[in-house]
Amino acid sequence: MVATASDLLPATLAARLAAEQQQQLAGAPRAQRLALLARALALDEPAALAELAAAAGLDVVIAPVVAPAALPLLPARLVHDFQIVPLALPDLPPGDDLHLATVWPPEAHMVRWIATFTPRCVRWHLADPARVRQLIVENYGVGAGSLEDDDDAPEPSATTATELDADADAAVVRFVTDIIGQAIADGATDIHFEPQEGALRIRYRVDGLLVPVPVPDNLLRYQDAIISRLKIMARLNISEKRLPQDGRINFKSADAALDIRVSTIPTIYAESVSLRLLNQRREAFTMERLGMTADEQAQISHVLDFPHGLVLVTGPTGSGKSTSLNAFLRQINAPELRIITIEDPIEYEVPGANQMQIRPEIGLSFADALRHILRQDPDVIMVGEIRDRETADIAIRASLTGHLVFSTLHTNDAPGAITRLIDMGIEPFLVASAVELVIAQRLVRRLCPDCAGRTAVNAASLRDTLEALGLDPAKVGTVRELGVPTGCQRCRGTGFRGRVGLFEILPPKPLHNLIVQRESTRTLAQAAREHGIRTLQQSGWDQVRAGLTTLDELLRVITISES
Ligand SMILES: [Zn+2]
């Protein structure tokens, strides 16, 4: 049933809107009406909410808190469709009233539906729609409205077995879409569906760390259907449950379109399914946004202008190597340059570049692809990763014959990349001639700018930590306070939002002789420090001192043994 404007808009407000705006409001879901109203009145949302509340004779709850005891009174689908949560109010008047926060003044049919589930008298309040949505997700689980039992649903229940099956299928489809949609909204890079004993656990990876996703209590019942649904979306063989499978999903929704890589493995309870969310529409990464200082940017930009040479980015999985390479490619991208990339997977699209996905299963490895693209007249080549001698060999030769080549390696620090190439069997003089720059990097979580606090420094323990990181303890000197995470609504209570990079930038040319003499990583690192390179540890400490992150974050990504 479509509500009419007069049903849902207090008369004093209706008078201020054009008929078309009223119609638009009437057609919108409850959760989106406030945003529309704010736009129509040219106000921000809090101001529009205040006007709406005054016109409807309701109050606005600024920081709503859920009443746990009242949660089971209302079925999740109702909560979801109506966007309501039961409230605990500090100065609750005595009595048995049920206080509900919602995002728009209640409509008559809502009141009737709620009355069928509870005899308690309902008192209405308005609250910020984003906060109400967040409370629903936290307390009822992501997608709870999709998997609600049919007998509780506001719609007339299905009568035949086939209709019931069709309803259950549709619910699972909606649920999976909700889970992926929420992951995109949360900026997650991965989603894991993990069958456990007596539960299906779902976790997101956000800013490099796993966070459990609140899910509806009745989720286990749908486990097989959810796993099958994911396998169908990824075009996998749904009857094959004993062998790992790989596939991909082209996910499209109203506000997102992205590639998802899907991998399944059999575990003791059921298949575990992992989703990797690729080319998420993220803000364009520039070197500055990665957290590089002006000096670091200048040092890298200088090399990006070279017509040839090898630039390596190194670090463990999840240290943001491909993000950096993407930022470099974007910086040099120009119509007069032919850029070809070989990737696994293609994480970001670079406009104008030719991007190739390797397919080892049909004989297209990094080395094969690289050999072929050299016949394609490239100026700039990006090879996702150097894993073997063959790829290393071709990349080095390409960089010595007039191509600028970017790639990544898995080593702890920058000097380690040099010795890794030599260990792979590349002649040291080729390495010394070809490699123009090595950048080691890590990502740490960035303190939430909205809520980060400051805490007094314990000089003795800070001195110990700096010493353990191989830094000069005298640096404690003037540091009296450091940033600490607090937690607010914008950072979902974690105290962190987004990430910032730590960088160690090594131009290897000054170490030419040491490299040719096959000196160890340790010797190279020592010499690099004498030439004044800033280590990862120093870069990290600078970011801690600048209040962008914490010492604990630094210690999490840089193990003491590395220093
Ligand atoms: Zn915060």
Coordinates of C-alpha atoms and ligand atoms in Angstrom, one line a residue:
M1 CA 0.0 0.0 0.0
V2 CA 1.4 3.4 -1.0
A3 CA 0.9 6.0 1.6
T4 CA -0.6 9.3 0.5
A5 CA 1.2 12.5 1.4
S6 CA -1.5 13.7 3.8
D7 CA -1.2 10.5 5.8
L8 CA 2.4 10.9 6.6
L9 CA 3.3 14.6 6.5
P10 CA 2.0 17.0 9.3
A11 CA -0.1 19.7 7.7
T12 CA 2.1 22.6 8.7
L13 CA 5.1 21.0 6.8
A14 CA 3.0 19.9 3.9
A15 CA 2.0 23.5 3.3
R16 CA 5.7 24.3 2.7
L17 CA 6.3 21.6 0.1
A18 CA 5.4 21.5 -3.6
A19 CA 3.0 18.7 -4.6
E20 CA 5.8 16.9 -6.5
Q21 CA 8.0 17.0 -3.3
Q22 CA 5.1 15.6 -1.3
Q23 CA 4.6 12.8 -3.8
Q24 CA 8.3 11.9 -3.7
L25 CA 8.2 11.7 0.1
A26 CA 5.1 9.5 0.0
G27 CA 6.8 7.1 -2.4
A28 CA 10.1 6.9 -0.5
P29 CA 11.0 4.2 2.2
R30 CA 10.6 5.6 5.7
A31 CA 14.4 5.5 6.3
Q32 CA 15.0 7.9 3.3
R33 CA 12.2 10.4 3.9
L34 CA 14.1 12.7 6.3
A35 CA 16.9 13.2 3.8
L36 CA 14.3 14.1 1.1
L37 CA 12.6 16.5 3.5
A38 CA 15.9 18.1 4.5
R39 CA 16.6 18.7 0.8
A40 CA 13.1 20.1 0.1
L41 CA 13.4 22.5 3.1
A42 CA 17.1 23.3 2.3
L43 CA 18.0 22.3 5.9
D44 CA 20.6 19.9 7.3
E45 CA 19.1 16.6 8.6
P46 CA 19.2 17.5 12.3
A47 CA 17.3 20.7 11.6
A48 CA 14.8 19.0 9.4
L49 CA 14.3 16.4 12.1
A50 CA 13.6 19.1 14.7
E51 CA 11.0 20.7 12.4
L52 CA 9.4 17.4 11.7
A53 CA 9.2 16.5 15.3
A54 CA 7.7 19.9 16.3
A55 CA 5.1 19.7 13.5
A56 CA 4.2 16.1 14.5
G57 CA 4.2 16.9 18.2
L58 CA 6.9 14.3 19.0
D59 CA 10.3 14.7 20.7
V60 CA 13.7 13.9 19.2
V61 CA 15.9 11.5 21.1
I62 CA 19.5 12.6 20.6
A63 CA 21.4 9.5 21.8
P64 CA 18.9 6.7 21.7
V65 CA 19.7 3.6 23.8
V66 CA 18.0 0.3 23.2
A67 CA 15.8 -1.4 25.9
P68 CA 17.1 -5.0 25.7
A69 CA 14.1 -6.5 27.5
A70 CA 11.8 -5.1 24.8
L71 CA 13.7 -6.4 21.8
P72 CA 11.9 -9.8 21.6
L73 CA 8.5 -8.1 21.6
L74 CA 8.7 -7.1 18.0
P75 CA 9.5 -9.4 15.0
A76 CA 12.7 -8.4 13.1
R77 CA 10.9 -7.8 9.8
L78 CA 8.5 -5.3 11.4
V79 CA 11.4 -3.5 13.0
H80 CA 13.2 -3.4 9.7
D81 CA 10.2 -2.4 7.5
F82 CA 9.1 0.3 10.0
Q83 CA 12.6 1.3 11.1
I84 CA 11.7 1.2 14.8
V85 CA 13.7 0.3 18.0
P86 CA 12.5 -0.1 21.6
L87 CA 14.0 2.6 23.7
A88 CA 15.4 2.7 27.2
L89 CA 14.9 6.3 28.5
P90 CA 16.8 7.4 31.7
D91 CA 13.9 9.4 33.1
L92 CA 11.3 6.9 32.1
P93 CA 7.9 7.8 33.7
P94 CA 6.5 4.9 35.7
G95 CA 4.1 2.6 33.8
D96 CA 4.1 -0.1 31.3
D97 CA 4.4 2.0 28.1
L98 CA 6.5 0.8 25.3
H99 CA 8.8 3.6 24.0
L100 CA 9.8 3.3 20.3
A101 CA 12.2 5.4 18.4
T102 CA 11.6 5.7 14.7
V103 CA 12.7 7.8 11.7
W104 CA 9.4 9.4 10.6
P105 CA 6.1 10.0 12.4
P106 CA 4.2 6.6 12.7
E107 CA 1.5 5.8 10.2
A108 CA -1.9 4.3 11.2
H109 CA -1.2 0.8 9.8
M110 CA 2.1 0.6 11.8
V111 CA 0.2 1.2 15.1
R112 CA -2.3 -1.6 14.2
W113 CA 0.5 -4.0 13.4
I114 CA 2.4 -3.3 16.6
A115 CA -0.8 -3.8 18.6
T116 CA -1.1 -7.3 17.3
F117 CA 2.3 -8.2 18.9
T118 CA 2.1 -6.4 22.2
P119 CA -0.8 -5.0 24.3
R120 CA 1.5 -2.3 25.7
C121 CA 0.7 1.3 25.0
V122 CA 3.2 2.7 22.5
R123 CA 4.9 6.1 23.0
W124 CA 6.6 7.4 19.9
H125 CA 9.9 9.3 19.6
L126 CA 11.9 10.4 16.6
A127 CA 15.7 9.8 16.2
D128 CA 18.4 10.2 13.6
P129 CA 17.7 7.6 10.8
A130 CA 21.4 6.5 10.5
R131 CA 21.4 5.9 14.3
V132 CA 18.2 3.9 14.2
R133 CA 19.5 1.8 11.3
Q134 CA 22.7 1.2 13.2
L135 CA 20.8 0.1 16.4
I136 CA 18.6 -2.3 14.3
V137 CA 21.7 -3.9 12.8
E138 CA 23.5 -4.2 16.2
N139 CA 20.5 -5.6 18.0
Y140 CA 18.6 -7.7 15.3
G141 CA 21.6 -8.5 13.0
V142 CA 22.4 -7.6 9.4
G143 CA 19.6 -8.8 7.1
A144 CA 17.4 -9.7 10.0
G145 CA 14.4 -8.3 8.2
S146 CA 15.0 -10.7 5.3
L147 CA 15.1 -14.0 7.2
E148 CA 12.2 -13.3 9.6
D149 CA 9.9 -16.3 10.0
D150 CA 6.9 -16.0 7.7
D151 CA 4.3 -16.3 10.4
D152 CA 5.5 -13.1 12.0
A153 CA 5.5 -11.2 8.8
P154 CA 3.1 -8.3 8.1
E155 CA 2.3 -9.7 4.7
P156 CA -0.4 -12.4 4.3
S157 CA 1.4 -15.7 4.7
A158 CA 1.8 -18.1 1.8
T159 CA -0.5 -21.1 1.6
T160 CA 1.0 -23.8 -0.6
A161 CA 4.3 -25.6 -0.1
T162 CA 5.7 -24.1 -3.3
E163 CA 4.9 -20.6 -2.3
L164 CA 6.6 -21.2 1.0
D165 CA 9.7 -22.5 -0.7
A166 CA 9.7 -19.5 -3.1
D167 CA 9.3 -17.2 -0.1
A168 CA 12.3 -18.8 1.7
D169 CA 14.4 -18.6 -1.5
A170 CA 13.5 -14.9 -1.9
A171 CA 14.4 -14.3 1.8
V172 CA 17.8 -15.9 1.4
V173 CA 18.5 -13.9 -1.8
R174 CA 17.6 -10.7 0.1
F175 CA 19.7 -11.7 3.0
V176 CA 22.8 -12.3 0.9
T177 CA 22.3 -9.0 -0.8
D178 CA 21.9 -7.3 2.6
I179 CA 25.1 -8.8 3.9
I180 CA 27.1 -7.7 0.8
G181 CA 25.4 -4.3 0.8
Q182 CA 26.3 -3.7 4.5
A183 CA 29.9 -4.8 3.8
I184 CA 30.1 -2.2 1.0
A185 CA 28.6 0.4 3.3
D186 CA 31.2 -0.5 6.1
G187 CA 34.1 -0.3 3.6
A188 CA 34.9 -4.0 4.2
T189 CA 37.5 -5.7 1.8
D190 CA 36.4 -9.3 2.6
I191 CA 33.4 -11.2 3.8
H192 CA 33.8 -14.6 5.4
F193 CA 30.9 -17.1 5.9
E194 CA 32.2 -19.6 8.4
P195 CA 30.2 -22.6 9.5
Q196 CA 30.9 -23.4 13.1
E197 CA 29.4 -25.9 15.5
G198 CA 25.8 -24.8 15.9
A199 CA 26.2 -21.5 14.2
L200 CA 27.0 -19.8 10.9
R201 CA 29.5 -17.0 11.7
I202 CA 29.9 -14.1 9.3
R203 CA 32.8 -11.7 9.6
Y204 CA 33.9 -8.6 7.6
R205 CA 37.5 -7.4 7.3
V206 CA 37.5 -3.7 7.8
D207 CA 40.7 -1.6 7.9
G208 CA 42.7 -4.8 8.0
L209 CA 41.0 -6.3 11.0
L210 CA 38.2 -8.9 11.3
V211 CA 34.9 -7.8 12.8
P212 CA 32.0 -10.2 13.6
V213 CA 28.8 -9.3 11.8
P214 CA 25.7 -9.3 14.1
V215 CA 23.4 -11.9 12.5
P216 CA 19.8 -13.0 13.2
D217 CA 19.4 -15.8 15.7
N218 CA 17.7 -18.1 13.2
L219 CA 20.6 -17.9 10.7
L220 CA 21.7 -21.5 11.1
R221 CA 18.5 -22.8 9.7
Y222 CA 19.3 -21.0 6.4
Q223 CA 23.0 -22.0 6.3
D224 CA 22.8 -24.5 3.4
A225 CA 20.6 -22.1 1.4
I226 CA 22.9 -19.2 2.0
I227 CA 26.0 -21.2 0.9
S228 CA 24.1 -22.5 -2.2
R229 CA 23.0 -19.0 -3.1
L230 CA 26.6 -17.7 -2.9
K231 CA 27.7 -20.6 -5.1
I232 CA 25.0 -20.0 -7.6
M233 CA 25.9 -16.3 -7.8
A234 CA 29.5 -17.2 -8.4
R235 CA 28.6 -19.8 -11.0
L236 CA 30.1 -22.6 -9.0
N237 CA 29.0 -26.3 -9.0
I238 CA 26.6 -26.4 -6.2
S239 CA 26.6 -30.2 -5.9
E240 CA 30.3 -30.3 -5.4
K241 CA 30.9 -29.8 -1.7
R242 CA 34.1 -31.8 -1.1
L243 CA 36.5 -29.8 -3.3
P244 CA 37.5 -26.1 -3.0
Q245 CA 36.2 -23.9 -5.8
D246 CA 36.9 -20.4 -7.1
G247 CA 34.5 -18.1 -8.9
R248 CA 33.4 -14.5 -9.2
I249 CA 30.3 -12.4 -8.8
N250 CA 29.5 -9.2 -10.7
F251 CA 27.5 -7.6 -7.9
K252 CA 25.1 -4.7 -8.8
S253 CA 22.8 -3.0 -6.5
A254 CA 21.1 0.4 -6.5
D255 CA 24.1 2.2 -5.2
A256 CA 27.1 -0.1 -6.0
A257 CA 28.6 -2.2 -8.7
L258 CA 31.7 -4.3 -8.0
D259 CA 33.5 -7.5 -8.7
I260 CA 33.6 -10.1 -6.0
R261 CA 36.1 -13.0 -5.9
V262 CA 34.6 -16.0 -4.3
S263 CA 36.5 -19.0 -2.8
T264 CA 35.0 -22.0 -1.1
I265 CA 36.8 -24.7 1.0
P266 CA 35.2 -27.7 2.7
T267 CA 35.5 -27.5 6.5
I268 CA 34.2 -30.0 9.1
Y269 CA 30.8 -28.4 9.5
A270 CA 30.1 -27.2 5.9
E271 CA 31.7 -25.2 3.2
S272 CA 33.4 -22.0 4.3
V273 CA 32.9 -19.2 1.7
S274 CA 35.1 -16.1 1.4
L275 CA 34.3 -13.1 -0.7
R276 CA 36.9 -10.6 -1.7
L277 CA 35.4 -7.2 -2.7
L278 CA 37.3 -5.7 -5.6
N279 CA 37.3 -2.3 -7.3
Q280 CA 35.1 -0.9 -4.6
R281 CA 34.4 2.7 -5.5
R282 CA 36.9 4.2 -3.2
E283 CA 38.2 7.7 -3.0
A284 CA 41.0 8.2 -5.6
F285 CA 44.2 7.4 -3.8
T286 CA 47.0 9.9 -4.1
M287 CA 50.3 9.6 -2.5
E288 CA 49.3 12.3 -0.1
R289 CA 46.2 10.4 1.0
L290 CA 48.3 7.3 1.5
G291 CA 50.0 9.3 4.3
M292 CA 53.3 10.2 2.5
T293 CA 55.2 13.2 3.6
A294 CA 56.1 15.9 1.0
D295 CA 59.7 14.6 1.1
E296 CA 58.6 11.0 0.4
Q297 CA 56.3 12.2 -2.4
A298 CA 59.1 14.2 -4.0
Q299 CA 61.5 11.2 -3.8
I300 CA 59.0 8.9 -5.5
S301 CA 57.8 11.4 -8.1
H302 CA 61.4 12.0 -9.2
V303 CA 61.7 8.3 -10.1
L304 CA 58.3 8.1 -11.7
D305 CA 59.6 10.5 -14.3
F306 CA 62.4 8.1 -15.4
P307 CA 61.8 6.5 -18.8
H308 CA 63.0 3.1 -17.5
G309 CA 64.0 1.2 -14.4
L310 CA 62.4 -1.0 -11.8
V311 CA 60.3 0.3 -8.9
L312 CA 59.4 -2.3 -6.2
V313 CA 56.9 -2.0 -3.4
T314 CA 57.3 -4.5 -0.7
G315 CA 55.5 -5.7 2.5
P316 CA 53.3 -8.5 3.7
T317 CA 49.8 -9.2 2.3
G318 CA 47.4 -6.4 3.2
S319 CA 50.1 -3.7 3.5
G320 CA 48.5 -1.7 0.7
K321 CA 51.1 -2.5 -2.0
S322 CA 48.6 -2.5 -4.9
T323 CA 47.0 0.7 -3.5
S324 CA 50.4 2.4 -3.8
L325 CA 51.1 1.1 -7.2
N326 CA 47.7 2.3 -8.3
A327 CA 48.5 5.8 -6.9
F328 CA 51.8 5.8 -8.9
L329 CA 50.1 4.7 -12.1
R330 CA 47.5 7.4 -11.7
Q331 CA 50.1 10.0 -11.2
I332 CA 52.0 9.2 -14.4
N333 CA 48.9 8.3 -16.4
A334 CA 48.9 10.4 -19.6
P335 CA 47.6 10.0 -23.2
E336 CA 51.2 9.7 -24.6
L337 CA 52.1 6.7 -22.3
R338 CA 51.1 3.2 -23.1
I339 CA 50.5 1.5 -19.7
I340 CA 49.9 -2.3 -19.5
T341 CA 49.3 -4.1 -16.2
I342 CA 49.3 -7.8 -15.3
E343 CA 47.4 -8.4 -12.2
D344 CA 45.9 -11.0 -9.9
P345 CA 43.3 -9.8 -9.2
I346 CA 42.6 -6.4 -10.9
E347 CA 41.9 -4.4 -7.8
Y348 CA 41.6 -0.9 -9.2
E349 CA 40.7 0.3 -12.6
V350 CA 43.2 2.8 -14.1
P351 CA 41.4 4.9 -16.8
G352 CA 43.2 4.5 -20.1
A353 CA 45.5 1.6 -19.0
N354 CA 45.4 -1.9 -20.5
Q355 CA 44.8 -4.2 -17.6
M356 CA 45.2 -8.0 -17.8
Q357 CA 44.2 -10.6 -15.3
I358 CA 46.5 -13.7 -15.2
R359 CA 44.9 -17.1 -15.5
P360 CA 47.4 -19.7 -14.4
E361 CA 44.8 -22.5 -14.8
I362 CA 44.9 -22.0 -18.5
G363 CA 48.6 -21.4 -18.7
L364 CA 48.7 -17.6 -18.4
S365 CA 51.1 -16.9 -15.5
F366 CA 52.8 -13.6 -14.7
A367 CA 55.9 -14.7 -16.7
D368 CA 53.8 -15.8 -19.7
A369 CA 51.8 -12.6 -19.7
L370 CA 54.9 -10.4 -19.3
R371 CA 56.7 -12.1 -22.2
H372 CA 53.7 -11.3 -24.4
I373 CA 53.1 -7.7 -23.4
L374 CA 56.7 -6.9 -24.3
R375 CA 55.6 -7.4 -27.9
Q376 CA 52.8 -4.9 -27.3
D377 CA 55.0 -1.8 -27.3
P378 CA 54.4 -0.7 -23.6
D379 CA 56.1 2.3 -22.0
V380 CA 55.1 1.4 -18.5
I381 CA 54.4 -2.1 -17.2
M382 CA 52.9 -3.1 -13.9
V383 CA 53.4 -6.7 -12.8
G384 CA 51.2 -7.5 -9.8
E385 CA 53.9 -9.6 -8.1
I386 CA 57.3 -11.1 -8.6
R387 CA 57.0 -14.7 -7.3
D388 CA 59.5 -16.6 -9.3
R389 CA 62.8 -16.3 -11.1
E390 CA 61.3 -16.3 -14.5
T391 CA 59.1 -13.2 -13.8
A392 CA 62.0 -11.5 -12.0
D393 CA 64.3 -12.1 -14.9
I394 CA 61.9 -10.7 -17.6
A395 CA 60.9 -7.8 -15.4
I396 CA 64.6 -6.8 -14.8
R397 CA 65.4 -7.2 -18.5
A398 CA 62.4 -5.1 -19.5
S399 CA 63.4 -2.4 -17.1
L400 CA 66.9 -2.3 -18.6
T401 CA 65.6 -2.0 -22.2
G402 CA 63.6 1.2 -22.0
H403 CA 60.5 0.3 -19.9
L404 CA 59.4 1.7 -16.5
V405 CA 58.4 -1.4 -14.6
F406 CA 56.5 -1.5 -11.3
S407 CA 56.1 -4.6 -9.2
T408 CA 55.8 -6.0 -5.6
L409 CA 57.6 -8.5 -3.5
H410 CA 56.9 -10.0 -0.1
T411 CA 59.8 -8.9 2.1
N412 CA 59.9 -7.2 5.5
D413 CA 62.0 -4.3 4.6
A414 CA 63.3 -2.4 1.6
P415 CA 66.9 -3.9 1.6
G416 CA 65.3 -7.3 1.8
A417 CA 63.9 -6.9 -1.7
I418 CA 67.4 -6.5 -3.2
T419 CA 68.7 -9.7 -1.6
R420 CA 65.4 -11.6 -2.5
L421 CA 66.0 -10.9 -6.2
I422 CA 69.6 -12.1 -5.9
D423 CA 68.4 -15.2 -4.0
M424 CA 66.0 -15.9 -6.8
G425 CA 69.0 -16.2 -9.1
I426 CA 69.3 -12.8 -10.7
E427 CA 72.8 -11.5 -11.3
P428 CA 73.6 -8.9 -8.6
F429 CA 74.9 -6.4 -11.2
L430 CA 71.6 -6.6 -13.1
V431 CA 69.7 -6.0 -9.8
A432 CA 72.0 -3.1 -9.0
S433 CA 71.6 -1.5 -12.4
A434 CA 67.8 -2.1 -12.8
V435 CA 66.3 -1.3 -9.5
E436 CA 65.7 2.5 -9.1
L437 CA 63.6 2.5 -5.9
V438 CA 62.3 0.1 -3.3
I439 CA 59.5 1.2 -1.0
A440 CA 58.7 -1.0 2.0
Q441 CA 55.3 -0.2 3.5
R442 CA 52.7 -1.1 6.2
L443 CA 49.3 0.2 7.0
V444 CA 48.2 1.2 10.5
R445 CA 44.7 2.2 11.5
R446 CA 44.2 5.9 11.7
L447 CA 42.8 7.4 14.9
C448 CA 39.3 8.6 14.4
P449 CA 39.6 12.4 14.0
D450 CA 36.2 12.9 15.6
C451 CA 36.9 11.2 18.9
A452 CA 40.6 10.6 19.4
G453 CA 41.8 11.6 22.9
R454 CA 45.2 12.4 24.4
T455 CA 47.0 10.6 27.2
A456 CA 50.0 11.4 29.2
V457 CA 53.2 9.5 28.2
N458 CA 54.9 7.2 30.6
A459 CA 58.5 8.2 29.7
A460 CA 60.1 5.0 31.0
S461 CA 57.9 2.6 29.1
L462 CA 58.0 4.7 26.0
R463 CA 61.8 4.7 26.1
D464 CA 61.7 0.9 26.3
T465 CA 59.3 0.6 23.4
L466 CA 61.4 2.9 21.2
E467 CA 64.5 0.9 22.0
A468 CA 62.8 -2.3 21.1
L469 CA 61.8 -0.7 17.8
G470 CA 65.5 0.2 17.1
L471 CA 64.8 3.9 17.6
D472 CA 66.8 6.4 19.6
P473 CA 65.2 6.5 23.1
A474 CA 66.4 10.1 23.4
K475 CA 63.5 10.9 21.0
V476 CA 61.1 10.7 24.0
G477 CA 62.5 14.1 24.9
T478 CA 59.7 16.6 24.5
V479 CA 56.8 14.1 24.0
R480 CA 54.4 14.5 26.8
E481 CA 51.2 13.2 25.3
L482 CA 50.1 10.7 22.6
G483 CA 46.8 10.0 20.9
V484 CA 44.5 7.3 22.2
P485 CA 41.4 5.7 20.6
T486 CA 38.1 6.6 22.3
G487 CA 35.2 5.5 20.1
C488 CA 32.2 7.3 18.7
Q489 CA 29.3 6.7 16.4
R490 CA 31.3 7.7 13.3
C491 CA 33.9 5.0 13.9
R492 CA 31.5 2.4 15.2
G493 CA 33.0 2.7 18.7
T494 CA 36.4 1.4 17.5
G495 CA 38.3 4.7 17.9
F496 CA 39.8 4.2 14.4
R497 CA 38.7 5.2 11.0
G498 CA 40.6 4.4 7.8
R499 CA 44.3 3.7 7.6
V500 CA 47.5 5.5 7.1
G501 CA 50.7 4.2 5.5
L502 CA 54.2 3.9 6.9
F503 CA 57.0 4.0 4.4
E504 CA 60.7 3.1 4.0
I505 CA 62.1 4.4 0.8
L506 CA 65.4 3.1 -0.5
P507 CA 67.1 4.3 -3.6
P508 CA 69.6 1.5 -4.1
K509 CA 72.1 3.2 -6.3
P510 CA 74.4 4.4 -3.4
L511 CA 74.6 0.8 -2.4
H512 CA 75.7 -0.4 -5.8
N513 CA 79.0 -1.9 -4.8
L514 CA 77.6 -3.7 -1.7
I515 CA 74.9 -5.2 -3.9
V516 CA 77.3 -6.4 -6.5
Q517 CA 79.4 -8.0 -3.7
R518 CA 76.3 -9.9 -2.6
E519 CA 76.3 -8.4 0.9
S520 CA 73.6 -9.5 3.3
T521 CA 70.3 -7.7 4.0
R522 CA 71.7 -6.7 7.3
T523 CA 74.7 -5.0 5.8
L524 CA 72.6 -3.3 3.2
A525 CA 70.2 -2.1 5.8
Q526 CA 73.1 -0.7 7.9
A527 CA 74.5 1.1 4.9
A528 CA 71.1 2.4 4.0
R529 CA 70.7 3.9 7.4
E530 CA 74.1 5.5 7.1
H531 CA 72.9 7.1 3.9
G532 CA 70.0 8.5 5.9
I533 CA 66.9 6.4 4.8
R534 CA 64.1 6.7 7.2
T535 CA 63.1 3.1 8.4
L536 CA 59.6 1.8 8.7
Q537 CA 60.0 2.2 12.5
Q538 CA 61.0 5.8 12.2
S539 CA 58.1 6.5 9.8
G540 CA 55.7 4.8 12.2
W541 CA 57.0 6.8 15.2
D542 CA 56.6 10.0 13.2
Q543 CA 52.9 9.1 12.6
V544 CA 52.4 8.2 16.3
R545 CA 53.9 11.5 17.4
A546 CA 51.8 13.4 14.9
G547 CA 48.7 11.9 16.6
L548 CA 47.6 9.9 13.5
T549 CA 47.9 6.5 15.1
T550 CA 49.0 4.7 18.3
L551 CA 52.1 2.9 19.5
D552 CA 50.0 -0.3 19.8
E553 CA 49.1 -0.1 16.1
L554 CA 52.7 0.4 15.2
L555 CA 53.7 -2.7 17.3
R556 CA 50.9 -4.7 15.7
V557 CA 52.3 -4.2 12.1
I558 CA 56.0 -4.1 12.9
T559 CA 57.2 -7.0 15.0
I560 CA 60.0 -6.4 17.3
S561 CA 62.1 -9.1 15.7
E562 CA 62.3 -7.1 12.5
S563 CA 64.1 -4.2 14.0
Ligands
ZN1 ZN 35.3 8.1 16.5

